[in-house]
Coordinates of C-alpha atoms in Angstrom, one line a residue:
M1 CA -0.5 0.3 0.3
K2 CA 3.0 2.7 0.9
Q3 CA 5.1 1.5 -2.3
R4 CA 1.5 2.1 -4.7
I5 CA 1.2 5.9 -2.6
L6 CA 4.6 6.7 -3.2
R7 CA 4.6 5.7 -6.9
L8 CA 1.7 8.4 -7.5
L9 CA 2.5 10.7 -5.5
V10 CA 6.3 9.9 -7.8
R11 CA 3.7 10.3 -10.9
C12 CA 2.0 13.2 -10.7
G13 CA 5.2 15.1 -9.6
F14 CA 7.0 14.0 -13.0
F15 CA 2.6 14.7 -14.0
A16 CA 2.9 19.0 -13.2
L17 CA 6.8 19.1 -14.5
A18 CA 6.0 18.2 -17.6
V19 CA 2.7 20.4 -17.8
A20 CA 5.1 23.5 -16.4
L21 CA 7.5 22.1 -19.5
A22 CA 5.3 21.9 -22.1
L23 CA 3.3 25.2 -21.2
P24 CA 5.7 26.4 -19.8
L25 CA 5.7 27.7 -17.1
V26 CA 9.6 28.2 -16.8
P27 CA 11.3 30.9 -17.5
W28 CA 12.7 29.2 -20.5
P29 CA 11.8 28.9 -23.4
T30 CA 12.9 26.3 -25.0
A31 CA 12.3 24.2 -21.9
V32 CA 9.3 22.5 -24.6
V33 CA 11.8 20.6 -26.2
L34 CA 12.6 18.1 -23.0
V35 CA 9.1 16.8 -23.0
P36 CA 8.9 14.4 -26.6
A37 CA 12.7 14.4 -26.6
A38 CA 12.7 11.9 -23.1
S39 CA 11.2 9.4 -25.6
P40 CA 13.3 6.9 -25.9
L41 CA 11.3 6.3 -29.2
V42 CA 11.9 9.5 -30.7
M43 CA 15.2 9.5 -29.3
L44 CA 16.0 6.1 -31.0
A45 CA 13.9 7.1 -34.0
A46 CA 15.6 10.1 -34.5
T47 CA 19.3 9.6 -34.0
I48 CA 19.0 6.3 -37.2
A49 CA 16.9 8.9 -39.2
T50 CA 19.2 11.8 -38.9
R51 CA 22.0 9.5 -39.0
S52 CA 23.3 11.9 -36.5
F53 CA 23.3 11.9 -32.1
G54 CA 23.2 15.3 -30.9
A55 CA 22.7 17.2 -27.7
V56 CA 18.4 16.6 -27.7
A57 CA 19.4 12.9 -28.0
L58 CA 21.6 13.1 -24.6
I59 CA 17.8 14.1 -23.1
G60 CA 16.0 10.8 -23.8
L61 CA 19.3 8.9 -23.1
P62 CA 18.9 8.2 -19.6
V63 CA 15.3 7.0 -20.1
L64 CA 16.7 4.3 -22.6
L65 CA 19.6 3.2 -20.4
L66 CA 16.9 2.5 -17.0
T67 CA 14.4 1.1 -20.3
L68 CA 17.4 -1.7 -20.5
V69 CA 17.5 -3.1 -17.1
R70 CA 14.0 -2.3 -15.3
R71 CA 10.7 -3.1 -18.0
R72 CA 8.2 -0.5 -17.8
W73 CA 9.8 1.8 -15.7
F74 CA 9.0 5.3 -17.4
C75 CA 5.4 3.8 -17.7
R76 CA 5.0 3.2 -14.2
W77 CA 6.5 5.6 -12.2
A78 CA 7.7 9.1 -14.8
C79 CA 4.8 9.0 -17.7
P80 CA 2.1 11.8 -17.6
V81 CA 0.4 10.7 -20.1
G82 CA 0.1 6.9 -19.1
L83 CA -1.3 8.9 -14.9
M84 CA -3.8 10.2 -17.3
T85 CA -5.4 6.8 -19.2
E86 CA -5.0 5.3 -15.7
Q87 CA -7.4 7.4 -13.6
I88 CA -9.9 8.1 -16.9
G89 CA -10.3 4.1 -16.7
R90 CA -10.5 4.0 -12.9
L91 CA -13.2 6.5 -13.5
T92 CA -15.2 4.5 -15.9
A93 CA -15.0 1.6 -13.8
T94 CA -17.6 -0.3 -12.3
K95 CA -16.3 -1.2 -9.1
R96 CA -13.2 0.6 -7.9
R97 CA -11.9 -2.8 -5.8
D98 CA -11.7 -4.9 -9.2
D99 CA -8.4 -3.2 -10.2
A100 CA -5.1 -5.3 -10.1
R101 CA -1.6 -5.1 -10.8
D102 CA -1.1 -6.3 -14.4
T103 CA 1.8 -9.0 -15.2
R104 CA 1.9 -7.3 -18.3
G105 CA 4.3 -3.6 -17.8
G106 CA 3.6 -3.9 -13.9
L107 CA 0.5 -1.2 -14.6
A108 CA -3.1 -1.2 -12.6
L109 CA -4.8 -2.2 -15.1
L110 CA -9.1 -3.4 -14.5
N111 CA -9.2 -7.3 -13.7
P112 CA -9.0 -9.4 -16.8
R113 CA -11.0 -11.9 -14.6
H114 CA -14.2 -10.0 -13.5
P115 CA -17.5 -10.6 -15.5
R116 CA -18.5 -7.2 -14.8
H117 CA -15.9 -6.4 -17.3
A118 CA -16.1 -7.8 -20.2
R119 CA -14.4 -4.7 -22.7
W120 CA -11.9 -5.4 -20.9
R121 CA -11.3 -8.5 -21.1
S122 CA -12.2 -8.2 -24.9
I123 CA -8.5 -6.3 -24.8
A124 CA -7.0 -8.8 -24.6
H125 CA -7.8 -10.5 -28.0
W126 CA -6.5 -7.2 -29.6
P127 CA -3.5 -7.4 -32.0
P128 CA -0.2 -6.0 -30.1
L129 CA -0.3 -3.4 -32.6
G130 CA 1.8 -1.0 -30.5
Q131 CA 4.5 -3.4 -31.0
W132 CA 3.7 -3.3 -34.8
M133 CA 3.8 0.6 -35.0
V134 CA 7.7 0.4 -33.3
W135 CA 9.1 -2.0 -36.1
I136 CA 7.3 0.5 -38.6
I137 CA 9.0 3.1 -37.0
L138 CA 12.3 1.8 -36.7
A139 CA 12.2 0.0 -40.2
G140 CA 11.6 3.1 -41.9
A141 CA 13.9 5.4 -39.1
A142 CA 16.2 3.5 -41.2
L143 CA 16.1 4.5 -44.7
G144 CA 15.5 8.6 -43.2
Y145 CA 11.8 8.2 -42.5
P146 CA 10.3 7.8 -39.3
V147 CA 6.8 7.4 -40.1
L148 CA 3.9 7.2 -37.3
L149 CA 6.9 9.0 -34.9
W150 CA 3.5 11.5 -33.8
L151 CA 1.8 9.2 -32.0
D152 CA 5.0 8.5 -29.7
P153 CA 2.2 9.7 -26.1
L154 CA 4.7 12.6 -25.4
T155 CA 4.5 13.8 -27.9
L156 CA 0.9 13.9 -28.1
F157 CA 1.3 15.4 -24.6
S158 CA 3.0 18.3 -25.5
S159 CA 1.3 19.3 -28.2
F160 CA -2.0 19.8 -26.7
F161 CA -0.4 21.7 -23.7
G162 CA 0.7 23.9 -26.4
V163 CA -2.6 25.0 -28.0
F164 CA -2.5 26.5 -24.2
W165 CA 0.2 28.5 -25.3
T166 CA -0.2 30.0 -28.4
P167 CA -3.2 31.9 -29.8
V168 CA -6.4 29.5 -29.6
Q169 CA -7.1 28.8 -33.3
T170 CA -8.5 26.7 -35.2
A171 CA -5.0 24.5 -36.8
S172 CA -3.7 25.1 -33.0
L173 CA -6.9 23.1 -31.2
L174 CA -6.8 20.6 -34.2
L175 CA -2.7 19.8 -33.8
G176 CA -4.1 19.1 -30.1
I177 CA -6.7 16.8 -31.0
G178 CA -4.0 13.5 -30.4
L179 CA -3.9 12.9 -26.0
P180 CA -8.1 13.8 -26.1
L181 CA -8.4 10.7 -28.5
V182 CA -6.7 9.2 -26.2
L183 CA -8.2 9.9 -23.0
L184 CA -11.8 8.8 -24.9
L185 CA -10.2 5.0 -25.7
S186 CA -9.1 4.8 -22.4
A187 CA -12.4 5.7 -21.1
V188 CA -14.4 3.2 -24.0
W189 CA -11.2 0.4 -23.7
P190 CA -9.7 0.7 -20.1
G191 CA -6.2 -0.2 -20.3
A192 CA -6.4 0.1 -24.2
W193 CA -3.3 2.3 -24.9
C194 CA -1.1 1.8 -22.4
V195 CA -1.0 -2.1 -23.0
K196 CA -2.0 -2.5 -26.6
I197 CA -2.1 0.5 -29.4
C198 CA 1.4 2.6 -27.8
P199 CA 4.6 1.8 -29.0
L200 CA 6.6 3.8 -26.4
G201 CA 5.4 1.6 -24.0
A202 CA 5.9 -1.6 -27.0
S203 CA 9.7 0.3 -27.5
Q204 CA 9.7 -0.3 -24.1
D205 CA 9.5 -3.5 -23.7
L206 CA 11.2 -4.1 -26.8
L207 CA 14.8 -2.3 -25.1
S208 CA 13.9 -4.7 -22.3
L209 CA 14.2 -8.1 -23.7
P210 CA 17.8 -8.7 -24.4
G211 CA 17.9 -8.2 -20.0
R212 CA 14.9 -10.2 -19.9
M213 CA 17.0 -13.2 -21.4
I214 CA 19.5 -12.7 -19.4
S215 CA 18.3 -13.1 -16.4
R216 CA 16.0 -16.1 -17.2
R217 CA 18.9 -17.3 -18.5
W218 CA 20.9 -16.5 -15.0
A219 CA 17.9 -18.3 -13.5
A220 CA 18.6 -21.4 -15.7
W221 CA 21.4 -21.8 -14.9
R222 CA 21.2 -21.4 -11.2
E223 CA 18.6 -23.8 -11.1
Q224 CA 20.7 -26.4 -12.9
S225 CA 23.8 -25.7 -10.8
S226 CA 21.9 -26.7 -7.7
T227 CA 19.8 -29.4 -9.1
D228 CA 22.5 -30.9 -10.8
S229 CA 19.9 -31.7 -14.1
S230 CA 21.6 -31.5 -17.6
T231 CA 18.8 -28.7 -18.1
D232 CA 18.6 -27.1 -21.9
L233 CA 18.7 -23.6 -22.2
S234 CA 19.0 -23.5 -25.6
T235 CA 15.4 -24.8 -24.8
P236 CA 12.5 -23.5 -27.7
G237 CA 11.5 -19.7 -25.4
A238 CA 15.0 -18.4 -24.5
G239 CA 16.5 -17.5 -27.4
L240 CA 14.6 -14.1 -29.5
R241 CA 12.9 -15.0 -32.3
L242 CA 11.1 -12.6 -34.6
A243 CA 7.2 -13.3 -35.6
R244 CA 6.3 -13.2 -39.1
R245 CA 3.6 -10.2 -38.1
T246 CA 6.7 -8.6 -36.8
V247 CA 8.4 -9.5 -39.4
L248 CA 5.7 -7.4 -41.9
A249 CA 5.3 -4.8 -40.0
A250 CA 9.0 -4.0 -40.4
G251 CA 8.7 -3.8 -43.9
V252 CA 5.9 -2.0 -44.4
G253 CA 7.9 0.7 -42.4
V254 CA 10.4 0.5 -45.2
A255 CA 7.5 0.4 -48.3
W256 CA 6.3 3.2 -46.6
A257 CA 9.3 4.7 -46.4
W258 CA 10.7 4.2 -49.6
W259 CA 7.2 5.4 -51.6
L260 CA 7.7 8.3 -49.3
K261 CA 11.6 8.8 -50.7
R262 CA 11.1 7.5 -54.5
P263 CA 9.4 11.3 -55.9
A264 CA 13.0 13.0 -54.6
T265 CA 15.4 9.7 -55.7
S266 CA 13.4 9.2 -59.2
A267 CA 13.3 10.4 -62.7
A268 CA 9.9 11.6 -62.6
A269 CA 10.4 13.8 -59.5
D270 CA 11.5 17.4 -61.8
T271 CA 8.1 16.7 -63.0
L272 CA 6.3 16.9 -59.9
P273 CA 4.6 20.5 -58.6
S274 CA 7.2 22.2 -56.4
S275 CA 5.7 22.9 -52.8
T276 CA 4.5 26.7 -52.0
L277 CA 4.8 26.0 -48.6
I278 CA 7.9 27.8 -46.2
R279 CA 9.3 25.8 -43.4
P280 CA 11.3 27.0 -40.1
P281 CA 14.6 27.6 -41.2
G282 CA 17.3 24.4 -41.4
S283 CA 13.9 22.0 -41.9
V284 CA 15.3 19.3 -43.9
A285 CA 13.9 18.1 -47.2
A286 CA 10.5 18.2 -47.9
E287 CA 9.4 14.6 -48.0
Q288 CA 11.8 14.1 -44.7
F289 CA 10.2 16.4 -42.9
N290 CA 7.0 15.4 -43.8
S291 CA 8.4 12.1 -41.9
L292 CA 10.7 13.4 -39.1
C293 CA 8.4 16.1 -37.7
I294 CA 6.6 14.5 -34.9
R295 CA 4.3 17.0 -34.8
C296 CA 4.8 18.4 -31.1
G297 CA 4.2 21.8 -31.7
N298 CA 7.1 23.4 -30.0
C299 CA 8.7 25.5 -33.0
I300 CA 4.6 27.1 -33.2
R301 CA 4.9 27.6 -29.7
T302 CA 8.2 29.8 -29.6
C303 CA 8.4 31.2 -32.0
P304 CA 8.1 35.2 -30.9
A305 CA 6.7 36.7 -34.0
T306 CA 4.1 34.1 -34.4
I307 CA 4.2 33.1 -37.9
L308 CA 5.0 29.3 -37.7
R309 CA 1.7 27.8 -38.1
P310 CA 0.1 24.3 -39.2
D311 CA -0.2 22.7 -42.1
L312 CA -4.0 22.0 -42.0
G313 CA -3.3 20.0 -45.2
E314 CA -2.5 22.2 -48.3
Q315 CA 0.1 19.9 -49.2
G316 CA -2.2 17.0 -48.6
V317 CA -2.5 14.5 -45.8
G318 CA 1.4 13.7 -45.0
A319 CA 2.3 17.1 -44.6
L320 CA -0.7 17.3 -42.4
F321 CA -0.1 19.8 -38.6
T322 CA 3.6 20.2 -39.8
P323 CA 5.2 24.3 -39.7
V324 CA 5.2 26.3 -42.2
V325 CA 5.6 29.5 -42.3
R326 CA 2.7 32.5 -42.7
F327 CA 4.6 36.1 -43.0
E328 CA 0.9 38.2 -42.7
Q329 CA 1.5 40.3 -39.5
D330 CA 5.6 39.7 -38.9
Y331 CA 8.7 37.9 -40.3
C332 CA 12.2 35.4 -39.2
R333 CA 14.1 37.6 -37.3
E334 CA 17.1 38.4 -37.4
D335 CA 18.4 37.9 -33.9
C336 CA 15.7 34.6 -33.1
H337 CA 16.6 31.0 -33.5
R338 CA 14.7 29.3 -31.2
C339 CA 12.6 27.3 -33.2
T340 CA 16.3 25.4 -33.9
E341 CA 16.6 24.7 -31.0
V342 CA 13.1 23.1 -29.6
C343 CA 13.0 20.0 -32.4
P344 CA 13.0 17.2 -30.6
S345 CA 13.4 14.7 -33.6
G346 CA 15.6 16.1 -35.8
A347 CA 13.1 17.1 -38.9
I348 CA 14.6 20.9 -38.2
A349 CA 18.5 21.1 -37.6
R350 CA 20.0 22.8 -34.3
L351 CA 21.9 26.0 -35.4
T352 CA 23.3 29.0 -34.1
L353 CA 23.2 32.1 -34.7
D354 CA 24.9 33.0 -37.5
E355 CA 24.4 30.0 -39.0
K356 CA 20.1 30.5 -39.3
K357 CA 21.5 33.4 -41.1
V358 CA 23.2 32.7 -43.9
T359 CA 20.3 29.1 -43.8
P360 CA 18.2 30.5 -46.1
M361 CA 14.7 28.8 -45.9
G362 CA 13.4 30.8 -49.1
L363 CA 14.3 33.6 -51.4
A364 CA 11.8 37.0 -51.7
V365 CA 10.9 37.5 -55.8
V366 CA 8.9 40.9 -56.3
D367 CA 6.9 41.1 -58.9
M368 CA 7.8 45.0 -60.4
E369 CA 4.1 44.7 -62.3
L370 CA 2.9 45.4 -59.0
C371 CA 5.6 47.2 -57.2
I372 CA 4.7 51.1 -57.0
I373 CA 8.5 51.7 -56.4
N374 CA 8.0 53.6 -60.2
E375 CA 4.5 56.0 -58.7
A376 CA 5.0 56.5 -55.2
E377 CA 9.4 56.5 -54.8
C378 CA 8.9 53.5 -52.0
G379 CA 11.7 51.4 -51.5
A380 CA 10.3 50.3 -48.2
C381 CA 11.3 46.6 -49.0
V382 CA 14.9 48.1 -49.6
S383 CA 14.6 50.0 -46.1
A384 CA 13.7 46.8 -44.0
C385 CA 16.1 44.0 -45.3
S386 CA 18.6 44.0 -42.7
Y387 CA 20.3 41.3 -45.1
K388 CA 21.1 44.2 -47.8
A389 CA 19.5 41.5 -50.2
M390 CA 17.8 44.1 -52.1
K391 CA 19.0 46.9 -54.0
T392 CA 17.2 49.6 -56.7
G393 CA 18.8 49.3 -60.1
W394 CA 17.7 50.4 -63.2
D395 CA 16.1 48.7 -66.1
D396 CA 17.5 49.8 -69.6
E397 CA 14.1 48.7 -71.6
T398 CA 12.1 50.3 -69.3
Y399 CA 14.0 53.1 -68.4
M400 CA 12.0 52.3 -64.8
V401 CA 13.9 51.9 -61.7
R402 CA 13.7 48.1 -60.5
I403 CA 13.8 46.0 -57.6
D404 CA 17.2 43.6 -57.5
V405 CA 17.0 40.3 -55.3
D406 CA 20.5 39.0 -53.9
A407 CA 20.2 35.1 -53.8
D408 CA 23.3 34.7 -52.1
L409 CA 22.3 36.7 -48.9
C410 CA 18.7 36.9 -49.2
P411 CA 17.8 34.1 -46.3
G412 CA 13.3 34.3 -46.9
C413 CA 13.0 36.5 -43.3
G414 CA 10.2 38.0 -45.0
A415 CA 10.8 41.2 -43.7
C416 CA 10.3 42.3 -47.1
L417 CA 7.2 40.7 -48.0
V418 CA 5.3 42.8 -44.6
V419 CA 5.7 46.4 -45.0
C420 CA 5.4 46.1 -48.7
P421 CA 2.5 48.2 -48.6
T422 CA 0.6 47.3 -52.4
E423 CA -3.0 45.4 -51.7
P424 CA -4.8 43.4 -51.8
E425 CA -2.1 41.3 -53.3
K426 CA 1.6 42.5 -52.8
A427 CA 4.1 42.7 -54.9
I428 CA 6.5 40.9 -53.0
V429 CA 6.5 36.5 -52.5
V430 CA 8.9 34.7 -50.7
R431 CA 9.5 31.4 -52.1
P432 CA 10.3 27.8 -51.1
V433 CA 14.1 27.3 -51.5

């Protein structure tokens, strides 16, 4: 009983800490990266996909190491989503006294043998969706496209609480819909998410498997030594065996990743329409970005200029809820690189301020037919450009002043677009690089 109370208090403490970091209530805006980066699944998939191990990956390393020796310890002691789903399941239970400890992970779930809980008994026959998703994610990450990584529970948690920080809009509300759906599922089928669906929980089972195999072999060896029997330690079940469905799941991940990668490498890529969306500075290629981005919303809510918005399907379902730049009220400021510091998956490279200034995310293009510099002697864009990328020139053919853009200096920050006075259509647009 004391251990159960202690575990509840520890879980509530981790939950409060996760909320404080996700909102954020701490005086460190980039602290939002700590919540999704603590997931060992995100760390592994991002490291494999990007072929690099950065500073953000160090956040999830302690969780991964403890998981190797303690199966699902994160689920039992620290996961904020696990705490919420468990309490929702308890509220929908007919009797609290029927709660029991499930041996598959040590989670306090409804007693599957109780006749009143037919909903839970039906879950026992569900396929291991979480395990399949882990193999799909990791197999896809091997090709650089960790599909389904956005289903990580810490990602869903971070994106939900980020809604309360950014201006409440339809896009931000849709970005945080994942966690309510998980809680609704837990209310209807208590325990279904944690035991059968959660990819983070399933990844902990996978990571702890070598340690459990060693423990079983050690126990068998000690039993053999004490009884002097000829027990065969290589009996069926003692080793690691891959089920056919596991192999199929990995195959699905590889096929999915290959399908996403194919347009970028095939000869037909030149005939495909290019993206018209501007991504944050340091973003990877568009096809890989849609898979690497876990939709946590960290970059969106840390942007002081509020120019990042979730994509609502302009580039298809694959890009849904990924961050895009909207130069409606402000521009990408010269003294800011927060979005590059809070990405836990590697979809946005971690850049210093100097590196960000020389990493273009777009290129300003001026339509001289709409520009009013010859009528009103405007030149607002030239004055607003702090990179000295825009200059006035003389067109010998039209005998008129024109605006020239130096592609080597223009970072696509959008400052010229914001100050352009032409209405309703701007004379300046920023094209993606």
